Coordinates of C-alpha atoms in Angstrom, one line a residue:
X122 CA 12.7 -27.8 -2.5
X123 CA 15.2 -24.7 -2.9
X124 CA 16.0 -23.1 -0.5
X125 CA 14.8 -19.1 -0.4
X126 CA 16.9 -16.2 0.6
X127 CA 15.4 -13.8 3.5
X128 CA 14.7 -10.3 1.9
X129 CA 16.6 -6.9 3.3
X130 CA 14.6 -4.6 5.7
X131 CA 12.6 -1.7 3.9
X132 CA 15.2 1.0 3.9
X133 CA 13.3 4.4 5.1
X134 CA 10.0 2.8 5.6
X135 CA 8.1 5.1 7.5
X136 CA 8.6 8.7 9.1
X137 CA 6.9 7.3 12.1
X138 CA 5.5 4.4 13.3
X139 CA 4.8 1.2 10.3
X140 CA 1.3 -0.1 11.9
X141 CA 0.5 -2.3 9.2
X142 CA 1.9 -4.6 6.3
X143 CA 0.3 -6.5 3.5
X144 CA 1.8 -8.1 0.8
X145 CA 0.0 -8.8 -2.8
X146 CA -1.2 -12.4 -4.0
X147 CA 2.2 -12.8 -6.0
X148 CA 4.5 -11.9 -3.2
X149 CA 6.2 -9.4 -4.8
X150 CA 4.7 -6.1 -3.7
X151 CA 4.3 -5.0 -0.4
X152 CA 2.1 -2.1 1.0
X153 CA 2.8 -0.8 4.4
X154 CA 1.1 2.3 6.5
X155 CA 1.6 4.4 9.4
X156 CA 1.2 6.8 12.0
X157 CA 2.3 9.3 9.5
X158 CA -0.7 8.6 7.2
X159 CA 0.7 7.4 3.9
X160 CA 0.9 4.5 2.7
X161 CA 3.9 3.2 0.7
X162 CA 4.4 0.3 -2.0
X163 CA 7.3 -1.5 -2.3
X164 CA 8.2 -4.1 -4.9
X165 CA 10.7 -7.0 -5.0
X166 CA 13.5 -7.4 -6.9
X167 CA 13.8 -11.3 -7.2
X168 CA 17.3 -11.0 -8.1
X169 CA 18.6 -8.9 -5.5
X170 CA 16.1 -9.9 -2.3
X171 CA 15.9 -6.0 -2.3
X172 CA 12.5 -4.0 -1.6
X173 CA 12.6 0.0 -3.4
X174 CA 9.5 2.3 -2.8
X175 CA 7.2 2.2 -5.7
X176 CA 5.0 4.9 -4.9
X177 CA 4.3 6.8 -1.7
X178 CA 0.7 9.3 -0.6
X179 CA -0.6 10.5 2.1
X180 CA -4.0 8.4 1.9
X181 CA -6.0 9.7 5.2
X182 CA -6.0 12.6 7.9
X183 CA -5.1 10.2 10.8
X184 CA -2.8 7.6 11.3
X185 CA -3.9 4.2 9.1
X186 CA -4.1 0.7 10.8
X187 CA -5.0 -1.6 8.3
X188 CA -4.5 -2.5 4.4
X189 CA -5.7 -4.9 2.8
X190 CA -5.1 -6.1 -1.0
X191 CA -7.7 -7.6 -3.1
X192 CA -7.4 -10.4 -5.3
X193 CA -5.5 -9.7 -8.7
X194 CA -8.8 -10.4 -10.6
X195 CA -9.8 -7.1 -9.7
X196 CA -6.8 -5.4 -10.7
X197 CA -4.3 -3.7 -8.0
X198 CA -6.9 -2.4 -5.6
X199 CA -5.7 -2.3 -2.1
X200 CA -8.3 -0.9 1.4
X201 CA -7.3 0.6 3.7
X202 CA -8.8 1.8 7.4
X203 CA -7.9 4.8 9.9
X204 CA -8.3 6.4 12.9
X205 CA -10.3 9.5 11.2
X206 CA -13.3 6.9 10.8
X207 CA -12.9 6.3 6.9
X208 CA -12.0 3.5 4.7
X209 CA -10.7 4.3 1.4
X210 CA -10.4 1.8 -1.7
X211 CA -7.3 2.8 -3.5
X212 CA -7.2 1.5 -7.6
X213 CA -3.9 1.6 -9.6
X214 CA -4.0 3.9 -12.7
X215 CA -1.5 1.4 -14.6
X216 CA -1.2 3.6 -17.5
X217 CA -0.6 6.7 -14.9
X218 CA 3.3 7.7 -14.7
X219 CA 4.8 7.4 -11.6
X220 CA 4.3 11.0 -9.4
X221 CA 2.6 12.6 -11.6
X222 CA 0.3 14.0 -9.2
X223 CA -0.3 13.8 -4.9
X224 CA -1.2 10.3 -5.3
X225 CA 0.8 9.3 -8.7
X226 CA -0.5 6.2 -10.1
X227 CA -3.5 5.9 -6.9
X228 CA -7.0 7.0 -7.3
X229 CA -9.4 7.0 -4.8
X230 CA -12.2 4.8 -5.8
X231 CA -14.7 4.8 -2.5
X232 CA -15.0 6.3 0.7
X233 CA -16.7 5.0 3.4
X234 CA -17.2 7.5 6.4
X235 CA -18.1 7.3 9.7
X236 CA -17.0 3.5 9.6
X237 CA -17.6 2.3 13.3
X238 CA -17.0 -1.1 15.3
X239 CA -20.0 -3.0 15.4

């Protein structure tokens, strides 16, 4: 077995507080979340060991908790949960360039409101 090489820290993750992390099937993209409400993905460079932001939106009107990504046979579709009661499915727009609008390549594909423990 070879040995692996421990990644750098995200530089600039968050403006506030990182409250969750969640990294893709591969291993090579990472989404994170805050207090600040955005969420932000990274992605690898294997070469390097380095993370560099990807894309960045604010996704909710309160601080997120949780992400979640789903398996690739879905394509790059990533949940995620906050404190203003929703939870939002977020699909990548692939053929979307980067920025081009408040949530680049992002869409929102569902909304659930009110979500509440059970």
């Amino acid at each position: 077995m070879g040995t692996q090489q421990q990644t750098n820290v995200l530089p600039h993750a968050h403006a506030d507080l990182l409250t969750d992390a969640a990294y893709d099937y591969y291993g090579l993209r990472l989404a994170t979340c805050g207090l600040d409400q955005k969420i932000k993905i990274w992605k690898l460079d294997e070469a390097t060991g380095t993370w560099s932001a990807e894309d960045e939106w604010k996704a909710h009107d309160a601080p997120i908790v949780k992400l979640s990504w789903a398996h690739p046979e879905h394509g790059s579709v990533i949940a995620s949960c906050s404190f203003d009661r929703t939870v939002k499915i977020w699909e990548e727009r692939r053929h979307e360039p980067k920025a081009t609008s408040a949530v680049g390549r992002w869409a929102n594909r569902a909304t659930l409101v009110e979500a509440r423990a059970s």
